[in-house]
JSON list of C-alpha atoms in Angstrom, two decimals:
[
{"chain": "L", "resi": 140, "resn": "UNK", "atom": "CA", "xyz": [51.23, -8.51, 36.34]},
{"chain": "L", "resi": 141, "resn": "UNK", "atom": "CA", "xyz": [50.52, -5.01, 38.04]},
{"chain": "L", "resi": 142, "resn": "UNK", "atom": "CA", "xyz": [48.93, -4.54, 41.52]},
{"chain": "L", "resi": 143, "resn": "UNK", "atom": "CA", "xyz": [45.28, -4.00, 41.29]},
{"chain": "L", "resi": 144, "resn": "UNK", "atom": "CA", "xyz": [45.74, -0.65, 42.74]},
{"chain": "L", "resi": 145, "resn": "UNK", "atom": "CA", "xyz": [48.38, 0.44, 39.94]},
{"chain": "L", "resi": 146, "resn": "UNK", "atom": "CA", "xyz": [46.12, -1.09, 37.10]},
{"chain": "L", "resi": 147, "resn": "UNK", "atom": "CA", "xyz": [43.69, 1.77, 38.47]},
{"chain": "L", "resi": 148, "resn": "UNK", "atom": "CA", "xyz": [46.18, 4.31, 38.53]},
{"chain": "L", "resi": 149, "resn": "UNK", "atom": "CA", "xyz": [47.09, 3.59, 35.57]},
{"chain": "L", "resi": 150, "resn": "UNK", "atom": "CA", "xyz": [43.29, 3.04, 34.28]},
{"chain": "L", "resi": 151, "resn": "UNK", "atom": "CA", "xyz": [43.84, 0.33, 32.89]},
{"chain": "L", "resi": 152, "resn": "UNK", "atom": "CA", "xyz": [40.42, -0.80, 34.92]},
{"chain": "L", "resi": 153, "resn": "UNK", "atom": "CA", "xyz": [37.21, -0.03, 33.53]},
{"chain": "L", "resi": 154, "resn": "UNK", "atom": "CA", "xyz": [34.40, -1.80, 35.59]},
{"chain": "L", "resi": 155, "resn": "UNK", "atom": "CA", "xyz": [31.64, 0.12, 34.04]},
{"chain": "L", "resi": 156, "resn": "UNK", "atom": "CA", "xyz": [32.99, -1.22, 30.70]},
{"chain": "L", "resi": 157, "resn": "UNK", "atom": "CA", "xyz": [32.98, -4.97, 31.68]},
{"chain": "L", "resi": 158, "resn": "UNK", "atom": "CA", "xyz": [30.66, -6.98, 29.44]},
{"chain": "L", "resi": 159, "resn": "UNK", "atom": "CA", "xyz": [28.50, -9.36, 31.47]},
{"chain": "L", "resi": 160, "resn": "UNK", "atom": "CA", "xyz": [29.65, -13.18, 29.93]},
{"chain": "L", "resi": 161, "resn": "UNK", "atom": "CA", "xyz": [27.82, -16.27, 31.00]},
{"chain": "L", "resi": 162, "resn": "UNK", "atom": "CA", "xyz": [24.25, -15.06, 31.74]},
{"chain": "L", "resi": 163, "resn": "UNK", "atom": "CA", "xyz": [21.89, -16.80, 29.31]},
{"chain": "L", "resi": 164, "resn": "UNK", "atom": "CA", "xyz": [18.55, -14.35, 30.51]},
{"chain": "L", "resi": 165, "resn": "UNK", "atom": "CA", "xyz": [21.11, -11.54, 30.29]},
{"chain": "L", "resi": 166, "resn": "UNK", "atom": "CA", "xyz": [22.12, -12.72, 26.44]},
{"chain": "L", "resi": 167, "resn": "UNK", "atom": "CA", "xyz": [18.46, -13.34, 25.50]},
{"chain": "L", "resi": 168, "resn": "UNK", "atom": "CA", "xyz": [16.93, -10.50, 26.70]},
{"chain": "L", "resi": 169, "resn": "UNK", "atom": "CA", "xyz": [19.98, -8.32, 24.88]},
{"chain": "L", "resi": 170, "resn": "UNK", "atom": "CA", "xyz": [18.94, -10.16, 21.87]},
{"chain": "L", "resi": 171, "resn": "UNK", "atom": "CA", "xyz": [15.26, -9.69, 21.91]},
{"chain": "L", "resi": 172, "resn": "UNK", "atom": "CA", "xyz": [15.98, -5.68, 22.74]},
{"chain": "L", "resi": 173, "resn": "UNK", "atom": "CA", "xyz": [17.69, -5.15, 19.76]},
{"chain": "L", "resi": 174, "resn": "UNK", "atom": "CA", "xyz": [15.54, -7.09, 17.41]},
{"chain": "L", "resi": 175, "resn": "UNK", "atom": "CA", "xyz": [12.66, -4.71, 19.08]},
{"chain": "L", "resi": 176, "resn": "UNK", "atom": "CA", "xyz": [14.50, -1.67, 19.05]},
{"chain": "L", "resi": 177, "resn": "UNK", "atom": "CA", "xyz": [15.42, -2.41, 14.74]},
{"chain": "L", "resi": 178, "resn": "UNK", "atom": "CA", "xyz": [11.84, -3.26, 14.12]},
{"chain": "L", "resi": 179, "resn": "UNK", "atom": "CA", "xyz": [10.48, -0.24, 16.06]},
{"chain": "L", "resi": 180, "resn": "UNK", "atom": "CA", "xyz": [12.88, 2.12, 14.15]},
{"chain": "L", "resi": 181, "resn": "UNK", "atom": "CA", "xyz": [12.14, 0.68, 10.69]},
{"chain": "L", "resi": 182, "resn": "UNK", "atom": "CA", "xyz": [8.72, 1.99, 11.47]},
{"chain": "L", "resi": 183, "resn": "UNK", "atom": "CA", "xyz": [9.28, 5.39, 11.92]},
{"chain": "L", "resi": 184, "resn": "UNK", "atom": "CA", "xyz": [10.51, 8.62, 9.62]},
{"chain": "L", "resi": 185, "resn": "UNK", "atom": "CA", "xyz": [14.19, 10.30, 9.28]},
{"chain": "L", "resi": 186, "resn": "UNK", "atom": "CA", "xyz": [13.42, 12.63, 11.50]},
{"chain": "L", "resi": 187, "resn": "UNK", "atom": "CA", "xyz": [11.89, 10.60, 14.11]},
{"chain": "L", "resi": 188, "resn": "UNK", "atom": "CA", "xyz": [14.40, 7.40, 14.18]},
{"chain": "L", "resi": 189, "resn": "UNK", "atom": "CA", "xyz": [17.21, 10.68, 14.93]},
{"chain": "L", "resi": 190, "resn": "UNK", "atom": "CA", "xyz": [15.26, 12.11, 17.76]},
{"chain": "L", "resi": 191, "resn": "UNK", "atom": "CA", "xyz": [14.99, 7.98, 18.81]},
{"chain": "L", "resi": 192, "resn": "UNK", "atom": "CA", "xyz": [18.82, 7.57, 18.07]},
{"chain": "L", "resi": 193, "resn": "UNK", "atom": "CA", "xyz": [19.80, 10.53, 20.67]},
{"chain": "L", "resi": 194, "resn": "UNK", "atom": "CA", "xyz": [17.02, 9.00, 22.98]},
{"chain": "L", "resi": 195, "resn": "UNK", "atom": "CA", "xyz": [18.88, 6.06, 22.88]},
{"chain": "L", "resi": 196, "resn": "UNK", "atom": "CA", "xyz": [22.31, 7.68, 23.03]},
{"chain": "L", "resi": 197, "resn": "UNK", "atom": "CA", "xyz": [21.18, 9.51, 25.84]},
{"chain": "L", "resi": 198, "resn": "UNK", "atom": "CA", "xyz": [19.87, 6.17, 27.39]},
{"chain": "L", "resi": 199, "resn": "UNK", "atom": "CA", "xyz": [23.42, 4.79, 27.45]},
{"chain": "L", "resi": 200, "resn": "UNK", "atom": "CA", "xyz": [25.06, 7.63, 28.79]},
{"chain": "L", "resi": 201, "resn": "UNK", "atom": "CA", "xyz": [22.78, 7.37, 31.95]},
{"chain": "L", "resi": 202, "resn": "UNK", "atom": "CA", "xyz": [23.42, 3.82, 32.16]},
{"chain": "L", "resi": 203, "resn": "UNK", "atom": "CA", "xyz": [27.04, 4.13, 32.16]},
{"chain": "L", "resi": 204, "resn": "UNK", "atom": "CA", "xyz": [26.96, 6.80, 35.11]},
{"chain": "L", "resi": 205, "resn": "UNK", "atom": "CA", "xyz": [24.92, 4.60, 36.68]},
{"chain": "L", "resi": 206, "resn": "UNK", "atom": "CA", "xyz": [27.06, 1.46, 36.45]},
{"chain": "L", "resi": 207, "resn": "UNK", "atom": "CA", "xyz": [30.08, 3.85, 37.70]},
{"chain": "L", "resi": 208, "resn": "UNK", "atom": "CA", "xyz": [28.23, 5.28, 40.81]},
{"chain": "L", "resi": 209, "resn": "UNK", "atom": "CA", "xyz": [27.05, 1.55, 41.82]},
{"chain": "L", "resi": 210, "resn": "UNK", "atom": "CA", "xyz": [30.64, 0.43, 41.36]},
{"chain": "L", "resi": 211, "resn": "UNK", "atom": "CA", "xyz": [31.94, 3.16, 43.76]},
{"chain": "L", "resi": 212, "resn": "UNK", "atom": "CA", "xyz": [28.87, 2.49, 46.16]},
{"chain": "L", "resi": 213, "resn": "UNK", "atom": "CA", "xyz": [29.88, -1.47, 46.07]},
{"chain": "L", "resi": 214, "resn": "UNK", "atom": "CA", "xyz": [33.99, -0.15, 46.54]},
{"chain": "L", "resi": 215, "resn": "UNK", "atom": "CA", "xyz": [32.43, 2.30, 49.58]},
{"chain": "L", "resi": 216, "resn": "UNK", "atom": "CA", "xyz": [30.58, -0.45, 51.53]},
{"chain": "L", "resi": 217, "resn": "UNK", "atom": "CA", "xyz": [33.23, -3.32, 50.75]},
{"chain": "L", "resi": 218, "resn": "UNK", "atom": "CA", "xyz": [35.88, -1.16, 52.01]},
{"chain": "L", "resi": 219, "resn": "UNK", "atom": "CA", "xyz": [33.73, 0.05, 55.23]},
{"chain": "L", "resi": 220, "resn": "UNK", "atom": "CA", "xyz": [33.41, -3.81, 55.78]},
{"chain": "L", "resi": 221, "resn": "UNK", "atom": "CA", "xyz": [36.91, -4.48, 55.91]},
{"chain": "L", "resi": 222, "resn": "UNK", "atom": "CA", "xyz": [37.11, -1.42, 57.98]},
{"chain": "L", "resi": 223, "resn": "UNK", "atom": "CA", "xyz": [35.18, -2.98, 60.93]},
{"chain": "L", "resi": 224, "resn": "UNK", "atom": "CA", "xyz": [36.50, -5.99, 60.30]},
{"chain": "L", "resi": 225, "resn": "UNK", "atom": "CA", "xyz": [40.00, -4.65, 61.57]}
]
């Protein structure tokens, strides 16, 4: 087994790409989104469910950024932390 730090080299460590496990709100509420989201875009025209599709897209690109800047925020004020504690 590699050293954290060479696993990140290496990037073979993908936080924002970590599927949350365990969290029965988390699993219930993914559920009910994507029943919504099928029954919303049966409802609408070719031309609308695209422009909804790249909405989405778009959606998930944000959320990914997002998930990668809190991860180096949480890295940033974990490592100041151990700072002052030496």
């Amino acid at each position: 087994m590699s050293s954290i730090l060479e696993q990140l080299y290496a990037g073979d460590l993908t936080p924002a790409e970590n599927v949350i496990q365990g969290n029965e709100e988390y699993d219930r509420l993914c559920r009910q989104s994507v029943q919504e989201i099928e029954e919303f875009s049966k409802k609408l025209d070719d031309e609308s469910r695209k422009s909804f599709d790249a909405l989405l897209e778009h959606y998930l690109e944000l959320t990914y950024i997002e998930k990668s800047q809190t991860f180096c925020d949480g890295f940033r004020l974990g490592a100041g932390i151990m700072c002052e504690v030496f």
